[in-house]
mmCIF file of C-alpha atoms in Angstrom:
data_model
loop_
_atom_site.group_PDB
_atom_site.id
_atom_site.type_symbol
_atom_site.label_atom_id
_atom_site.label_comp_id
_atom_site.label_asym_id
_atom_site.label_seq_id
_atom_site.Cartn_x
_atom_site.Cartn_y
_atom_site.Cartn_z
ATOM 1 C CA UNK K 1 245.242 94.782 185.068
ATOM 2 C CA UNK K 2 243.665 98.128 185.666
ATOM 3 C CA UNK K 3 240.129 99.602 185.959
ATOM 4 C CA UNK K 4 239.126 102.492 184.176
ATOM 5 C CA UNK K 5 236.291 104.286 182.918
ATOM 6 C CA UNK K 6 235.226 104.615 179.907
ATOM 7 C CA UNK K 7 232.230 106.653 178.119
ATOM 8 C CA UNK K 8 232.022 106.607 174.269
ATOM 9 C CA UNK K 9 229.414 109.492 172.949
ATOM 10 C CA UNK K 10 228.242 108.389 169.542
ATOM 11 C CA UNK K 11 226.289 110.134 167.098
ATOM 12 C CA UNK K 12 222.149 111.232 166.906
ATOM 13 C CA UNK K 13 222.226 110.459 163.280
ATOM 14 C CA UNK K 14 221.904 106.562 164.736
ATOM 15 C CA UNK K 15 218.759 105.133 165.169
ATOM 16 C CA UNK K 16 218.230 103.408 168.493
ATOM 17 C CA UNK K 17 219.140 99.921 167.397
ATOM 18 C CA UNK K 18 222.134 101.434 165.969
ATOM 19 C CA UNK K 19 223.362 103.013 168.914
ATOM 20 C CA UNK K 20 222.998 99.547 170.184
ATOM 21 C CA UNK K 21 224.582 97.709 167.813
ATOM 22 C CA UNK K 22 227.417 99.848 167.459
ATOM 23 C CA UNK K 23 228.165 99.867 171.119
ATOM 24 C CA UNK K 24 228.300 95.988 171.038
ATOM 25 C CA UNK K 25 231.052 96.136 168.383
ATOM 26 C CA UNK K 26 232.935 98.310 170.804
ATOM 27 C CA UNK K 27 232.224 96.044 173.643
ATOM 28 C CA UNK K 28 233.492 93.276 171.624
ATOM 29 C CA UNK K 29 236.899 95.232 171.270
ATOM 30 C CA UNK K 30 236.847 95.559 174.871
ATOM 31 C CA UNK K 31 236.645 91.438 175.251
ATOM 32 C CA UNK K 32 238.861 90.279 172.523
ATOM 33 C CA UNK K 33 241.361 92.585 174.296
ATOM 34 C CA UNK K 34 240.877 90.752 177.077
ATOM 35 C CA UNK K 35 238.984 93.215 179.202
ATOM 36 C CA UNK K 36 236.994 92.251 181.342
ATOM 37 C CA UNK K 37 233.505 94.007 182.107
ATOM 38 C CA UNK K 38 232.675 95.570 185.795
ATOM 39 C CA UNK K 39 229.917 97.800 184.191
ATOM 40 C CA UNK K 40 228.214 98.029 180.637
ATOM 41 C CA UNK K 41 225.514 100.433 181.080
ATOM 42 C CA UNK K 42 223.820 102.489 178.170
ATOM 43 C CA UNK K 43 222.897 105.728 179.539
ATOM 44 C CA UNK K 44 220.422 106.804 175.988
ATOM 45 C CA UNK K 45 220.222 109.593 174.451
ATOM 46 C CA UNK K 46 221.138 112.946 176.377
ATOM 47 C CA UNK K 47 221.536 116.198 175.453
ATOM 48 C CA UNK K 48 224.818 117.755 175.536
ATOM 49 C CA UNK K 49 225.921 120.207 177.399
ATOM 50 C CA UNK K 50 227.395 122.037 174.348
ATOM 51 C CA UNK K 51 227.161 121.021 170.983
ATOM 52 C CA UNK K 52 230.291 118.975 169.034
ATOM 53 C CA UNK K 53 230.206 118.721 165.512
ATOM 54 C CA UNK K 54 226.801 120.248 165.278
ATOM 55 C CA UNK K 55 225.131 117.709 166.816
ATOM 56 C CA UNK K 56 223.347 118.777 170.380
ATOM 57 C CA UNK K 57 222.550 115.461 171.083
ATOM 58 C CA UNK K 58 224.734 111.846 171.727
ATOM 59 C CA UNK K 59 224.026 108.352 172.745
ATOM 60 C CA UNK K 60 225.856 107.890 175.712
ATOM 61 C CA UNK K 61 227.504 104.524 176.992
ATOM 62 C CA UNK K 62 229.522 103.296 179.447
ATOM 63 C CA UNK K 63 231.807 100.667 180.492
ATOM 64 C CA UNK K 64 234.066 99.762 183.601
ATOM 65 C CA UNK K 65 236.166 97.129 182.308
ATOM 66 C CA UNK K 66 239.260 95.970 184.268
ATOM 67 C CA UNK K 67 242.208 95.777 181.495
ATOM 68 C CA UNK K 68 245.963 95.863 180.552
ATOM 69 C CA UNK K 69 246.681 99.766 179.286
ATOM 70 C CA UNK K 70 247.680 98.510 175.658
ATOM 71 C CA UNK K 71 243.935 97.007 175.172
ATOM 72 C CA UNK K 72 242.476 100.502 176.505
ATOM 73 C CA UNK K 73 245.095 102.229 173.844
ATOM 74 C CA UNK K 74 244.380 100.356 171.239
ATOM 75 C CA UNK K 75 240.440 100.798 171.714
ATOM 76 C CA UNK K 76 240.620 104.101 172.187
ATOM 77 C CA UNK K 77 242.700 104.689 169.131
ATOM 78 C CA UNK K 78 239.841 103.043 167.201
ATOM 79 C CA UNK K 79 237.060 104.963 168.444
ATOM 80 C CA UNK K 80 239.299 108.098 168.029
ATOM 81 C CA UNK K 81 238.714 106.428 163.816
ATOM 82 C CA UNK K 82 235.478 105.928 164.028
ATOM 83 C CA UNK K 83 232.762 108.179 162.207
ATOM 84 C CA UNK K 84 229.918 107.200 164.624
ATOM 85 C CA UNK K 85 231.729 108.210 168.160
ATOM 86 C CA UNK K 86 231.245 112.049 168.713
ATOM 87 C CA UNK K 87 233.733 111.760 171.337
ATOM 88 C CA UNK K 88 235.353 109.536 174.556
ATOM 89 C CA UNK K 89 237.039 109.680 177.603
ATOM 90 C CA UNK K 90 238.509 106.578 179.169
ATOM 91 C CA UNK K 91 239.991 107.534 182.778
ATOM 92 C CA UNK K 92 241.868 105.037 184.996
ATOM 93 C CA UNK K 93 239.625 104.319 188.011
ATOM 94 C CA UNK K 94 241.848 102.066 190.661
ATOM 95 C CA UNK K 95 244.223 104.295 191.994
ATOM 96 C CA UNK K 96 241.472 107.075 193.023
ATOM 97 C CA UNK K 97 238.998 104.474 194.346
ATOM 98 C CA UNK K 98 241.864 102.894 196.461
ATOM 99 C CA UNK K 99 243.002 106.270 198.161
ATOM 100 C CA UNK K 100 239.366 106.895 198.556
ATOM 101 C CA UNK K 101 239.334 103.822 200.077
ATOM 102 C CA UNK K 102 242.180 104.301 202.714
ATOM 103 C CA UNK K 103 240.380 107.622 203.366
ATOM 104 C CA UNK K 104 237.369 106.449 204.355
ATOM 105 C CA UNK K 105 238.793 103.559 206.366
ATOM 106 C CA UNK K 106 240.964 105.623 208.408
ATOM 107 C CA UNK K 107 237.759 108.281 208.829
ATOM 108 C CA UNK K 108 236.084 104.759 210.758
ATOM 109 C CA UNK K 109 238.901 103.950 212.254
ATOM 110 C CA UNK K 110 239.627 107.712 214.097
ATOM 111 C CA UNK K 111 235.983 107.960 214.843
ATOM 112 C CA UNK K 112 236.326 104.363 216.987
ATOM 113 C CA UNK K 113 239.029 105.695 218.779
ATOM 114 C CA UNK K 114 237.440 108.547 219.709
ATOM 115 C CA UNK K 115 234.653 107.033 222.244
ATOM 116 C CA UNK K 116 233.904 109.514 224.187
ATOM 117 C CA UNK K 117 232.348 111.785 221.485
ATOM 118 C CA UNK K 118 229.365 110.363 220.111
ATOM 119 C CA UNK K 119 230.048 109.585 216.494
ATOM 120 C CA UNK K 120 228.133 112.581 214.746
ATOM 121 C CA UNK K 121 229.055 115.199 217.269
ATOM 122 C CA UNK K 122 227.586 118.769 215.925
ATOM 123 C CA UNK K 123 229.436 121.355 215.035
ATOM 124 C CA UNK K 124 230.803 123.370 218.002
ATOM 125 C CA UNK K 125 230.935 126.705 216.717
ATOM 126 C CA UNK K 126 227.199 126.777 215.781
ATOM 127 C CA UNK K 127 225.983 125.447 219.360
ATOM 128 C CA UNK K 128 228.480 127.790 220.831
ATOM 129 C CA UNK K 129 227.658 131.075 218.602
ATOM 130 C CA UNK K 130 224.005 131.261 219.812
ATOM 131 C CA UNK K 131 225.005 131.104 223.375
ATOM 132 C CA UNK K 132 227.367 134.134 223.451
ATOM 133 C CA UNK K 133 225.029 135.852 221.506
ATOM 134 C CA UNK K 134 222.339 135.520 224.361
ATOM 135 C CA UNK K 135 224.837 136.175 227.038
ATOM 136 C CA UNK K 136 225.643 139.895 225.521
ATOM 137 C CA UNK K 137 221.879 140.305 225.395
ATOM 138 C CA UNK K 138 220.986 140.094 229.063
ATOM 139 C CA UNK K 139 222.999 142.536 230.508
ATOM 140 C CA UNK F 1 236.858 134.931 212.107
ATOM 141 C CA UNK F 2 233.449 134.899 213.407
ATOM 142 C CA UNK F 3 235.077 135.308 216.618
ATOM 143 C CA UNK F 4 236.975 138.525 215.393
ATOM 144 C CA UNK F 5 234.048 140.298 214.786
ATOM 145 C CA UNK F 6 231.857 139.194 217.744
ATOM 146 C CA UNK F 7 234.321 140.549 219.870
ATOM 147 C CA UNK F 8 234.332 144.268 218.043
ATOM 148 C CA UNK F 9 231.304 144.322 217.750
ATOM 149 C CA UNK F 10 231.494 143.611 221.959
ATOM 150 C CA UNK F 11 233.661 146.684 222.010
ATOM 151 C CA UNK F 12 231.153 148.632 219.949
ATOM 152 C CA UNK F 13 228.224 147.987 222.588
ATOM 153 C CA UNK F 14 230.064 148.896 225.210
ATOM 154 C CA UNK F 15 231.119 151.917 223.997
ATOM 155 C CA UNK F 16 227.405 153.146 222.860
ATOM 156 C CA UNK F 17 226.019 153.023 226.094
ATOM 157 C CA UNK F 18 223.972 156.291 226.362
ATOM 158 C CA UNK F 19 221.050 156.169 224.845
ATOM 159 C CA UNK F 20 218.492 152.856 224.768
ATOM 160 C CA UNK F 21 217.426 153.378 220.710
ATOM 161 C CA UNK F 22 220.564 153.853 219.641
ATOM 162 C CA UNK F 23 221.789 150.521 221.468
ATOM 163 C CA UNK F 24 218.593 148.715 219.868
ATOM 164 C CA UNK F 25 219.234 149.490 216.412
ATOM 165 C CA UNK F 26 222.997 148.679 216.601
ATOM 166 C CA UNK F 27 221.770 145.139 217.761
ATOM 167 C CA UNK F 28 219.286 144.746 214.923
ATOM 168 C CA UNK F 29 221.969 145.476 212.474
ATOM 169 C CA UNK F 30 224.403 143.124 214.120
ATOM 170 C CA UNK F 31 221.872 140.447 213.509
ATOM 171 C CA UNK F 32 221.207 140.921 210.087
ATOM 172 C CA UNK F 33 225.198 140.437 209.694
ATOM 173 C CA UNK F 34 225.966 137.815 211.747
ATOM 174 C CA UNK F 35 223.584 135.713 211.327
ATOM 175 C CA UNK F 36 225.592 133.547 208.980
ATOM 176 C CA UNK F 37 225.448 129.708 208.579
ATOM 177 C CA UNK F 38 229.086 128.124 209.372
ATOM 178 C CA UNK F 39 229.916 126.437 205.761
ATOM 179 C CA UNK F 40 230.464 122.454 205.551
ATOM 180 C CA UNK F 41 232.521 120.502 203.204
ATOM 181 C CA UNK F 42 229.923 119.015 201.665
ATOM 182 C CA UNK F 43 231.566 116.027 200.798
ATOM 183 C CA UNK F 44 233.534 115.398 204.423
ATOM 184 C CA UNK F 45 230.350 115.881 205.672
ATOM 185 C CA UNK F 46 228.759 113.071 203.801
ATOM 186 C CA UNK F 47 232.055 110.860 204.022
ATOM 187 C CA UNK F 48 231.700 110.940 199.986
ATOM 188 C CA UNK F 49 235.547 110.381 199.270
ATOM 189 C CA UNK F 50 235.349 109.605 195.458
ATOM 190 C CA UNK F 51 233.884 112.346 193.519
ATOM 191 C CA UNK F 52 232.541 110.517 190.947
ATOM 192 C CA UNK F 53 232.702 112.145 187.207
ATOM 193 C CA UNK F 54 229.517 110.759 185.613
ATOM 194 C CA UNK F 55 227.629 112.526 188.828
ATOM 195 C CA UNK F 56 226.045 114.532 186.979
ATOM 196 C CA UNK F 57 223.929 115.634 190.090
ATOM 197 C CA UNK F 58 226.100 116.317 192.398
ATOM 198 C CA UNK F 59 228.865 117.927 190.279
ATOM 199 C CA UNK F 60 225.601 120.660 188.666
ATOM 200 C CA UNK F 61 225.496 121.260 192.161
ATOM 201 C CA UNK F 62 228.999 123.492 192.442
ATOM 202 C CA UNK F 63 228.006 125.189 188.734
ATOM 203 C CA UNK F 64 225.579 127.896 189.110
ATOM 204 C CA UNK F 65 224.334 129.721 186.277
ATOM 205 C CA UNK F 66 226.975 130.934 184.474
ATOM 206 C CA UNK F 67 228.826 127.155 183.814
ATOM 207 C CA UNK F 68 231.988 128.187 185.898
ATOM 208 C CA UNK F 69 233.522 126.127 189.302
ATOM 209 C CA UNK F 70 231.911 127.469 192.611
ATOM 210 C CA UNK F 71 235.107 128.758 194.606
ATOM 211 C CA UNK F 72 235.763 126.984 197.728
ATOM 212 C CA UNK F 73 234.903 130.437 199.734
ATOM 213 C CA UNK F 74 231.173 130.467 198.656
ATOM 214 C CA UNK F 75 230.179 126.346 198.940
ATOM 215 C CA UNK F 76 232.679 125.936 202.197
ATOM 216 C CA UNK F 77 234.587 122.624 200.077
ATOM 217 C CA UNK F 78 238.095 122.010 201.951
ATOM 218 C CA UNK F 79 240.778 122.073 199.462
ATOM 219 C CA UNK F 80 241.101 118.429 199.467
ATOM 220 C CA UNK F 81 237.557 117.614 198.105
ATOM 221 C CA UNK F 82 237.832 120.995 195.864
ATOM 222 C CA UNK F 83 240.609 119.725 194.443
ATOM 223 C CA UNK F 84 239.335 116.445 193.184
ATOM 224 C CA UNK F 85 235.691 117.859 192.534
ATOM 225 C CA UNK F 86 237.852 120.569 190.256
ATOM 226 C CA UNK F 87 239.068 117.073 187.965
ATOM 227 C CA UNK F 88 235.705 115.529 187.906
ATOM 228 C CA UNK F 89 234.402 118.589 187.037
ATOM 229 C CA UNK F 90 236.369 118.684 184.080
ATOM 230 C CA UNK F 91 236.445 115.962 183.120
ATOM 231 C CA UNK F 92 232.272 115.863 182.941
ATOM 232 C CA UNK F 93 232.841 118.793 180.644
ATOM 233 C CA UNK F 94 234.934 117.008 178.318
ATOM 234 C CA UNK F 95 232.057 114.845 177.715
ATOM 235 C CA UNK F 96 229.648 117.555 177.747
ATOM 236 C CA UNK F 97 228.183 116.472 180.651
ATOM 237 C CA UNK F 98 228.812 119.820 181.953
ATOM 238 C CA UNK F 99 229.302 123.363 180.278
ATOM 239 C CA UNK F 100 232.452 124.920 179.859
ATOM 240 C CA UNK F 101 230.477 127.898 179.892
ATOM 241 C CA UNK F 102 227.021 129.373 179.413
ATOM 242 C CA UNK F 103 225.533 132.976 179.039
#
């Protein structure tokens, strides 16, 4: 099992409760894949950066679902057939959050080690900068 | 670099010892050049180590006007966080999110 992103963009031409509706039938393809759901937030209707297929609008939705890759494929092949979806990007979250997650654990771990800085030491360069500056001045 | 031209322009004052207005506006103009705020990583500074793609906020904040990727050498990123805000980046645009370009 994996976790990934994935945003679905479907079309203006949908009336609210259709936006709705239609993203339930994709959620449903989600779960009968056996995905399971981390995060099913709609985000509405936004404007779009550029327009696709005319349209300069999309109902936006998202899901974080932790799933096998076949289930994402085969979801994403469907919504690549439907009519109503503008567009979609499914991404594959775990591996980035992990190393994101080592990163941050070994920024903790380096600043405990360190004691005798205090944890959010300034810059040196900008304390230091000023003081040459005033020492050239005097003279 | 900083450093490199502090120390000419140590040479320079020096040198120009003669006469007091002269020294004065040489000072002046080395203010108005080196008076430079040291660029952060924005993101090591923050300890943000996922750049997320649906941040719309944040990522807007490395496109200015024209659509295109701010270069490391104006927002002070470190290649590291560059490099991954350069995917989500695109990757917002794919979604339109984000421009690919705008004039």
């Amino acid at each position: 099992m994996r976790l990934y992103d994935i945003v679905v963009l479907l079309t203006p031409d949908l009336s609210d409760e259709e936006a709705v509706k239609v993203s339930a039938e994709h959620r449903k393809l989600l779960t009968d894949g056996g995905a399971e759901l981390v995060k099913d937030e709609p985000w509405g209707r936004r404007k779009l950066a550029y327009p696709i297929a005319r349209k300069r609008e999309a109902y936006y939705h998202h899901f974080q679902v932790t799933a096998e890759p076949a289930t994402v494929a085969e979801v994403e092949r469907k919504l690549r057939l439907s009519d109503q979806v503008l567009r979609h990007l499914a991404v594959r979250a775990d591996e980035e959050l992990k190393r994101a997650a080592k990163m941050t654990e070994r920024l903790r771990v380096k600043a405990i080690k360190r004691p005798p800085r205090p944890p959010a030491a300034p810059p040196p360069t900008e304390t230091a900068a000023p003081e040459r500056a005033a020492e050239r001045s005097e003279p | 670099m900083t450093a490199m031209g502090r120390s000419g322009g140590h040479g320079g004052h020096g040198g120009g010892h003669g006469s007091q207005r002269d020294r004065e506006g040489k000072t002046a103009g080395r203010k108005k050049f080196f008076v430079r705020r040291r660029k952060v990583c924005k993101f090591c500074a923050e300890k943000l180590e996922y750049v997320d793609w649906k941040d719309v906020k944040l990522l807007a904040s490395f496109i200015p006007e024209r659509g295109k990727i701010l270069p490391r050498r104006i927002s002070g990123t470190c290649a590291l966080h560059q490099r991954k805000l350069q995917t989500a980046i695109k990757r917002a645009r794919a979604i339109a999110l984000l421009p690919y370009a705008t004039d």
